[in-house]
Tab-separated table of C-alpha atoms in Angstrom:
chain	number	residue	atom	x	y	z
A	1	UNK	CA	0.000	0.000	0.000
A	2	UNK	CA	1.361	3.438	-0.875
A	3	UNK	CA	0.348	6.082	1.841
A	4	UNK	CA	0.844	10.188	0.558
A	5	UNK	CA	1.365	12.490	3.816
A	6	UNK	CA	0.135	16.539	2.726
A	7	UNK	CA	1.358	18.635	5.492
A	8	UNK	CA	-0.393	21.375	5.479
A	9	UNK	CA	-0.390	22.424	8.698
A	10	UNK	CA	1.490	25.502	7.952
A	11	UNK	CA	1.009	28.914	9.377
A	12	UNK	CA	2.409	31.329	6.609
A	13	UNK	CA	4.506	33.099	8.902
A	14	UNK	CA	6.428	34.112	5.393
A	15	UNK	CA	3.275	35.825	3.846
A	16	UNK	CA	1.702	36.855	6.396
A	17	UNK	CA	-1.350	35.260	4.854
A	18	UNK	CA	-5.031	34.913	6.426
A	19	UNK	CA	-6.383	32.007	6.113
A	20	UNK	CA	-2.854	30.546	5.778
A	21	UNK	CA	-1.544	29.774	2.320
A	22	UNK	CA	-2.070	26.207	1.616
A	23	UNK	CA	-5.951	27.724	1.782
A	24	UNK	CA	-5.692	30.937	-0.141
A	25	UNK	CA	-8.199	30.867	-3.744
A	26	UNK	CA	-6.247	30.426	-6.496
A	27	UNK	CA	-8.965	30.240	-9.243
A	28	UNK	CA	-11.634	29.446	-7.737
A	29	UNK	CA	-10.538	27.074	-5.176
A	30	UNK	CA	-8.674	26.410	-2.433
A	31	UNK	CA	-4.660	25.804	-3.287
A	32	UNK	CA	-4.795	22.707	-1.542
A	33	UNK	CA	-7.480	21.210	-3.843
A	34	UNK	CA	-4.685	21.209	-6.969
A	35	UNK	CA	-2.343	19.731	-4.666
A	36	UNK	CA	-5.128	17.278	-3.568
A	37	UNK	CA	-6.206	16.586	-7.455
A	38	UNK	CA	-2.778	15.894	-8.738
A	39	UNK	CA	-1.780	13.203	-5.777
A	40	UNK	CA	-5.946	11.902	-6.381
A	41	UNK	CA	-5.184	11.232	-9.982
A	42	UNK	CA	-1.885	8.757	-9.047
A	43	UNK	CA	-3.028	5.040	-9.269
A	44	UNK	CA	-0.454	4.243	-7.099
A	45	UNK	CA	-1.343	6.356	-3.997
A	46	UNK	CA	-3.669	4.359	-2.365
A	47	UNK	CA	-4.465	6.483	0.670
A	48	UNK	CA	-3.695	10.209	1.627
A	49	UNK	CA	-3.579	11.704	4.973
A	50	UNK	CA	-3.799	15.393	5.430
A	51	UNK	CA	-2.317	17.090	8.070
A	52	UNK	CA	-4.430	20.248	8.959
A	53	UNK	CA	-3.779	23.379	11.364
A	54	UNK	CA	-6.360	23.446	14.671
A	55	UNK	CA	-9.348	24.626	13.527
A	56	UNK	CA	-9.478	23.597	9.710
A	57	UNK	CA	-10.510	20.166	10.390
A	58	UNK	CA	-14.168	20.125	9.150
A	59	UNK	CA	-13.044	22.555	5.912
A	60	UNK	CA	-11.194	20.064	4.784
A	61	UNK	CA	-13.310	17.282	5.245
A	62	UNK	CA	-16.060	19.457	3.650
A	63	UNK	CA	-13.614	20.257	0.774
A	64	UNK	CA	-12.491	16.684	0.038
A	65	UNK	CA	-16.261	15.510	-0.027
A	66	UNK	CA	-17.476	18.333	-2.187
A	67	UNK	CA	-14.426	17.434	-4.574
A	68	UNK	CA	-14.914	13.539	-4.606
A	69	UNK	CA	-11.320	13.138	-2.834
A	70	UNK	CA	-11.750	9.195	-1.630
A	71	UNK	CA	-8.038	8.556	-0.839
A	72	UNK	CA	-8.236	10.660	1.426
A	73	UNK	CA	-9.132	8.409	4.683
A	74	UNK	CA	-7.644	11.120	7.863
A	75	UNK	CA	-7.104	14.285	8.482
A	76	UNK	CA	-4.652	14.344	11.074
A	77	UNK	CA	-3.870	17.678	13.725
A	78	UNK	CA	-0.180	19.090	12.353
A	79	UNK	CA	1.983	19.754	15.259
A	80	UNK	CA	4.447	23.390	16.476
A	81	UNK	CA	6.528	22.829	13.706
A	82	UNK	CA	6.620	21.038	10.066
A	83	UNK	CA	8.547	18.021	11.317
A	84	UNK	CA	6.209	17.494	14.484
A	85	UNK	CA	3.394	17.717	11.785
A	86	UNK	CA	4.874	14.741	9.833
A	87	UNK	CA	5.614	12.765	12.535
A	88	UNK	CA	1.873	13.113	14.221
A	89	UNK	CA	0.969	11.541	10.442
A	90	UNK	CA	3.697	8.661	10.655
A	91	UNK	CA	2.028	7.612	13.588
A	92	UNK	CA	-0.965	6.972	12.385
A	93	UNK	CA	-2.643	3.189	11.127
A	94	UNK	CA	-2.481	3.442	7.905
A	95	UNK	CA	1.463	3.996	8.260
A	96	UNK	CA	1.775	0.681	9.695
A	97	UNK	CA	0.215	-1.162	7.159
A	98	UNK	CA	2.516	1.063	4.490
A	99	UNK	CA	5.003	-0.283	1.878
A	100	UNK	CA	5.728	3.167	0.775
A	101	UNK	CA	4.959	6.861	2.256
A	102	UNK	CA	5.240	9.739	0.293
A	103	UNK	CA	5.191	13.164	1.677
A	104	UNK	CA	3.873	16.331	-0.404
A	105	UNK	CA	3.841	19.812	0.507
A	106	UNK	CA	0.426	21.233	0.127
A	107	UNK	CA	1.529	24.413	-1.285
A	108	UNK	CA	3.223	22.593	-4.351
A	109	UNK	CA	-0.028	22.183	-6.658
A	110	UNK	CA	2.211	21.421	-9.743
A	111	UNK	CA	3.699	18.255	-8.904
């Protein structure tokens, strides 16, 4: 089973951005959802997690029902920093049962 991680837990300390980044419009939607499209389209990604900031939990769920995102089987609470964020997702089930674990910025829509 192939497991993609989306931090995007981020704060946008850089932009000073509000909401954060990751959930600025760009077109119409969300940035997120071309990040969320892309990794959606991948036959091999079986599952994705998606690590949100407090308080952005039920958006995202919303957003991935509205958009027909099935892979995507947890959102997961992202942690003080990036690397806290990631590790809150490695701990999760669906890591254990991984072969592979990809992680993708949420921010980076043009993979």
């Amino acid at each position: 089973m192939v497991v993609a991680i989306v931090p995007a837990a981020g704060r946008g300390r850089r932009l000073r951005a509000d909401p954060p980044k990751q959930f600025l419009t760009l077109n119409g939607f969300p940035l997120i959802t071309y990040t969320l499209r892309t990794l959606h389209t991948v036959d091999a990604i079986d599952t994705i997690l998606i690590v949100a900031p407090k308080g952005y939990e039920s958006f995202l769920y919303t957003l991935c029902c509205e958009h027909g995102f099935a892979k995507v089987c947890r959102i997961v609470l992202g942690g003080p920093e990036r690397q806290d964020s990631v590790a809150n997702a490695l701990q999760t089930e669906e890591i254990s049962s991984a072969e592979y674990v990809l992680i993708h910025d949420a921010v980076r829509p043009l993979a």
